[in-house]
Amino acid sequence: MQCNVCGGETFLDMNGRLNVRCAKCGSLERARVLKMILDESGILKKGTRVLHFAPEGGLATYIKGIVGDECYDARDIDIERYQHVKVSYFDLVEACHTLPTNAFDLIIHNHVMEHLPCNVTAVLYHLHRALSDEGLHVFSIPDLPLNFHPAAIRAPAVFDTPFGAVGATGGNA
Ligand SMILES: [Zn+2]
């Protein structure tokens, strides 16, 4: 078996799951599936504008190498976690409405939404708004019951936007 992100051939166990983490680049299945989707889509090329939240190490290096430093924008709320790539501080709950419109060709986030202490509907709305017309928004959310942040369940989400307040209620119940 070979890692499709870095070519590594050794895989480590993680949390009781056998042979899931690439020993070379650290990728998990979610990153390797995302890599497959990106390859299939053909979207990655020099100049593709990428917004990547919670950037996975191997994947970040791979994407950045193709699109170029100036087109790769990695962000997270906890920038101390990242050594492999420059990551800018960004709070998706407080600041997603500040993202520019029609500004990115590819927006990626794996296992991020379930950590946000809000209703993610408005966050997803603003991420979509930031996407170009031909852009691709690829993300994964764990398919596990009660996996969302407790505050996300039935919490109202209201954001000030240039168009007024955007609100949503609901949850995963
Ligand atoms: Zn790898």
CSV table of C-alpha atoms and ligand atoms in Angstrom, one decimal:
chain,number,residue,atom,x,y,z
A,1,MET,CA,0.0,0.0,0.0
A,2,GLN,CA,1.3,3.4,-0.9
A,3,CYS,CA,0.2,6.8,0.4
A,4,ASN,CA,-1.2,8.8,-2.4
A,5,VAL,CA,-0.2,12.1,-0.8
A,6,CYS,CA,3.6,11.5,-0.3
A,7,GLY,CA,4.3,8.0,-1.7
A,8,GLY,CA,5.1,6.7,1.8
A,9,GLU,CA,4.7,2.9,2.3
A,10,THR,CA,4.6,2.6,6.1
A,11,PHE,CA,1.4,3.1,8.0
A,12,LEU,CA,0.9,3.4,11.7
A,13,ASP,CA,-2.0,2.5,14.0
A,14,MET,CA,-4.0,5.3,15.6
A,15,ASN,CA,-6.6,5.1,18.3
A,16,GLY,CA,-7.0,1.4,17.9
A,17,ARG,CA,-7.4,1.6,14.1
A,18,LEU,CA,-4.7,-0.4,12.3
A,19,ASN,CA,-2.4,1.0,9.6
A,20,VAL,CA,-4.3,4.3,9.1
A,21,ARG,CA,-1.7,7.0,9.5
A,22,CYS,CA,1.1,7.5,7.0
A,23,ALA,CA,4.4,7.4,8.9
A,24,LYS,CA,6.0,9.8,6.4
A,25,CYS,CA,3.5,12.7,5.9
A,26,GLY,CA,1.0,11.9,8.7
A,27,SER,CA,-2.0,11.7,6.5
A,28,LEU,CA,-5.1,9.9,7.6
A,29,GLU,CA,-7.8,8.3,5.3
A,30,ARG,CA,-9.7,11.6,5.1
A,31,ALA,CA,-6.7,13.4,3.7
A,32,ARG,CA,-6.0,10.6,1.2
A,33,VAL,CA,-9.7,10.6,0.1
A,34,LEU,CA,-9.6,14.3,-0.3
A,35,LYS,CA,-6.4,14.0,-2.4
A,36,MET,CA,-8.2,11.5,-4.7
A,37,ILE,CA,-11.1,14.0,-5.1
A,38,LEU,CA,-8.7,16.8,-5.9
A,39,ASP,CA,-6.9,14.7,-8.5
A,40,GLU,CA,-10.1,13.6,-10.0
A,41,SER,CA,-11.4,17.1,-10.3
A,42,GLY,CA,-8.3,18.5,-12.0
A,43,ILE,CA,-8.8,21.7,-10.1
A,44,LEU,CA,-5.3,22.0,-8.7
A,45,LYS,CA,-3.0,23.9,-11.0
A,46,LYS,CA,-0.7,26.9,-10.8
A,47,GLY,CA,-2.7,29.9,-9.6
A,48,THR,CA,-5.7,28.0,-8.2
A,49,ARG,CA,-6.7,30.1,-5.1
A,50,VAL,CA,-7.0,27.7,-2.1
A,51,LEU,CA,-8.4,28.3,1.3
A,52,HIS,CA,-7.5,25.4,3.6
A,53,PHE,CA,-8.7,25.2,7.3
A,54,ALA,CA,-6.9,23.0,9.8
A,55,PRO,CA,-4.4,22.1,7.0
A,56,GLU,CA,-3.2,18.5,7.1
A,57,GLY,CA,0.6,18.4,6.8
A,58,GLY,CA,1.2,16.3,3.8
A,59,LEU,CA,-1.8,17.6,1.9
A,60,ALA,CA,-0.8,21.2,2.6
A,61,THR,CA,2.7,20.7,1.2
A,62,TYR,CA,1.3,18.9,-1.8
A,63,ILE,CA,-1.3,21.6,-2.6
A,64,LYS,CA,1.0,24.5,-2.0
A,65,GLY,CA,3.6,23.0,-4.2
A,66,ILE,CA,1.1,23.0,-7.2
A,67,VAL,CA,-0.8,26.2,-6.7
A,68,GLY,CA,2.1,28.3,-5.5
A,69,ASP,CA,2.8,30.1,-2.2
A,70,GLU,CA,0.8,33.2,-3.0
A,71,CYS,CA,-2.3,31.2,-3.9
A,72,TYR,CA,-2.3,29.0,-0.8
A,73,ASP,CA,-4.1,30.4,2.2
A,74,ALA,CA,-4.1,28.2,5.3
A,75,ARG,CA,-6.0,29.2,8.4
A,76,ASP,CA,-6.9,27.9,11.9
A,77,ILE,CA,-7.9,29.1,15.3
A,78,ASP,CA,-5.0,27.4,16.9
A,79,ILE,CA,-1.9,28.3,14.8
A,80,GLU,CA,0.5,26.9,17.4
A,81,ARG,CA,-0.4,23.4,16.2
A,82,TYR,CA,1.2,23.9,12.9
A,83,GLN,CA,4.9,23.6,12.1
A,84,HIS,CA,4.8,22.4,8.5
A,85,VAL,CA,3.1,25.3,6.9
A,86,LYS,CA,2.4,29.0,7.6
A,87,VAL,CA,-1.1,29.2,9.1
A,88,SER,CA,-3.0,32.5,9.7
A,89,TYR,CA,-5.2,32.9,12.7
A,90,PHE,CA,-8.9,32.8,11.8
A,91,ASP,CA,-12.0,32.2,14.0
A,92,LEU,CA,-14.7,30.8,11.7
A,93,VAL,CA,-17.4,31.6,14.2
A,94,GLU,CA,-16.5,35.2,14.7
A,95,ALA,CA,-15.1,36.1,11.4
A,96,CYS,CA,-16.5,33.9,8.6
A,97,HIS,CA,-18.6,36.9,7.4
A,98,THR,CA,-15.4,38.8,6.7
A,99,LEU,CA,-14.3,36.4,4.0
A,100,PRO,CA,-14.2,38.1,0.6
A,101,THR,CA,-16.9,37.1,-1.9
A,102,ASN,CA,-15.9,35.0,-4.9
A,103,ALA,CA,-12.3,34.9,-3.8
A,104,PHE,CA,-11.3,31.2,-3.7
A,105,ASP,CA,-11.4,28.4,-6.3
A,106,LEU,CA,-11.0,25.7,-3.7
A,107,ILE,CA,-12.1,25.6,0.0
A,108,ILE,CA,-11.1,22.6,2.1
A,109,HIS,CA,-11.8,21.6,5.7
A,110,ASN,CA,-11.8,18.1,7.2
A,111,HIS,CA,-13.3,17.5,10.6
A,112,VAL,CA,-13.6,21.2,11.4
A,113,MET,CA,-17.4,22.0,11.5
A,114,GLU,CA,-18.1,19.7,14.4
A,115,HIS,CA,-15.7,21.7,16.6
A,116,LEU,CA,-17.4,25.1,16.1
A,117,PRO,CA,-19.5,26.3,19.0
A,118,CYS,CA,-22.3,27.6,16.8
A,119,ASN,CA,-24.8,26.5,14.3
A,120,VAL,CA,-22.6,25.8,11.2
A,121,THR,CA,-25.3,26.7,8.7
A,122,ALA,CA,-24.2,30.3,8.5
A,123,VAL,CA,-20.5,29.3,8.4
A,124,LEU,CA,-21.1,27.1,5.5
A,125,TYR,CA,-23.1,29.9,3.8
A,126,HIS,CA,-20.2,32.3,4.1
A,127,LEU,CA,-17.7,29.7,2.9
A,128,HIS,CA,-19.8,29.1,-0.2
A,129,ARG,CA,-20.1,32.8,-0.7
A,130,ALA,CA,-16.3,33.1,-0.7
A,131,LEU,CA,-16.1,30.5,-3.4
A,132,SER,CA,-15.7,31.4,-7.1
A,133,ASP,CA,-18.5,30.4,-9.5
A,134,GLU,CA,-16.5,27.5,-10.8
A,135,GLY,CA,-15.0,26.7,-7.4
A,136,LEU,CA,-15.0,23.5,-5.4
A,137,HIS,CA,-15.9,23.3,-1.7
A,138,VAL,CA,-14.7,19.9,-0.3
A,139,PHE,CA,-15.1,19.0,3.3
A,140,SER,CA,-15.8,16.1,5.7
A,141,ILE,CA,-17.7,15.9,8.9
A,142,PRO,CA,-17.6,12.8,11.1
A,143,ASP,CA,-20.7,10.7,10.7
A,144,LEU,CA,-21.0,10.0,14.4
A,145,PRO,CA,-24.0,10.7,16.6
A,146,LEU,CA,-23.7,13.6,19.1
A,147,ASN,CA,-20.4,14.5,17.6
A,148,PHE,CA,-21.1,18.2,17.2
A,149,HIS,CA,-19.9,20.8,19.8
A,150,PRO,CA,-22.6,21.0,22.5
A,151,ALA,CA,-23.2,24.6,21.8
A,152,ALA,CA,-23.9,23.8,18.2
A,153,ILE,CA,-27.0,21.9,19.0
A,154,ARG,CA,-30.1,24.1,18.6
A,155,ALA,CA,-28.0,27.2,19.1
A,156,PRO,CA,-29.0,30.3,17.1
A,157,ALA,CA,-26.3,31.6,14.7
A,158,VAL,CA,-26.5,35.2,13.8
A,159,PHE,CA,-23.8,37.0,11.8
A,160,ASP,CA,-23.5,40.6,10.7
A,161,THR,CA,-22.9,40.7,7.0
A,162,PRO,CA,-22.8,43.4,4.3
A,163,PHE,CA,-26.3,42.1,3.5
A,164,GLY,CA,-27.7,42.3,7.0
A,165,ALA,CA,-27.8,39.7,9.7
A,166,VAL,CA,-27.9,36.1,8.6
A,167,GLY,CA,-29.5,33.8,11.1
A,168,ALA,CA,-30.2,30.1,11.4
A,169,THR,CA,-31.4,27.7,14.0
A,170,GLY,CA,-31.5,24.0,14.2
A,171,GLY,CA,-29.1,21.3,15.1
A,172,ASN,CA,-28.3,17.7,14.5
A,173,ALA,CA,-31.2,16.3,16.6
B,1,ZN,ZN,2.0,10.1,3.2
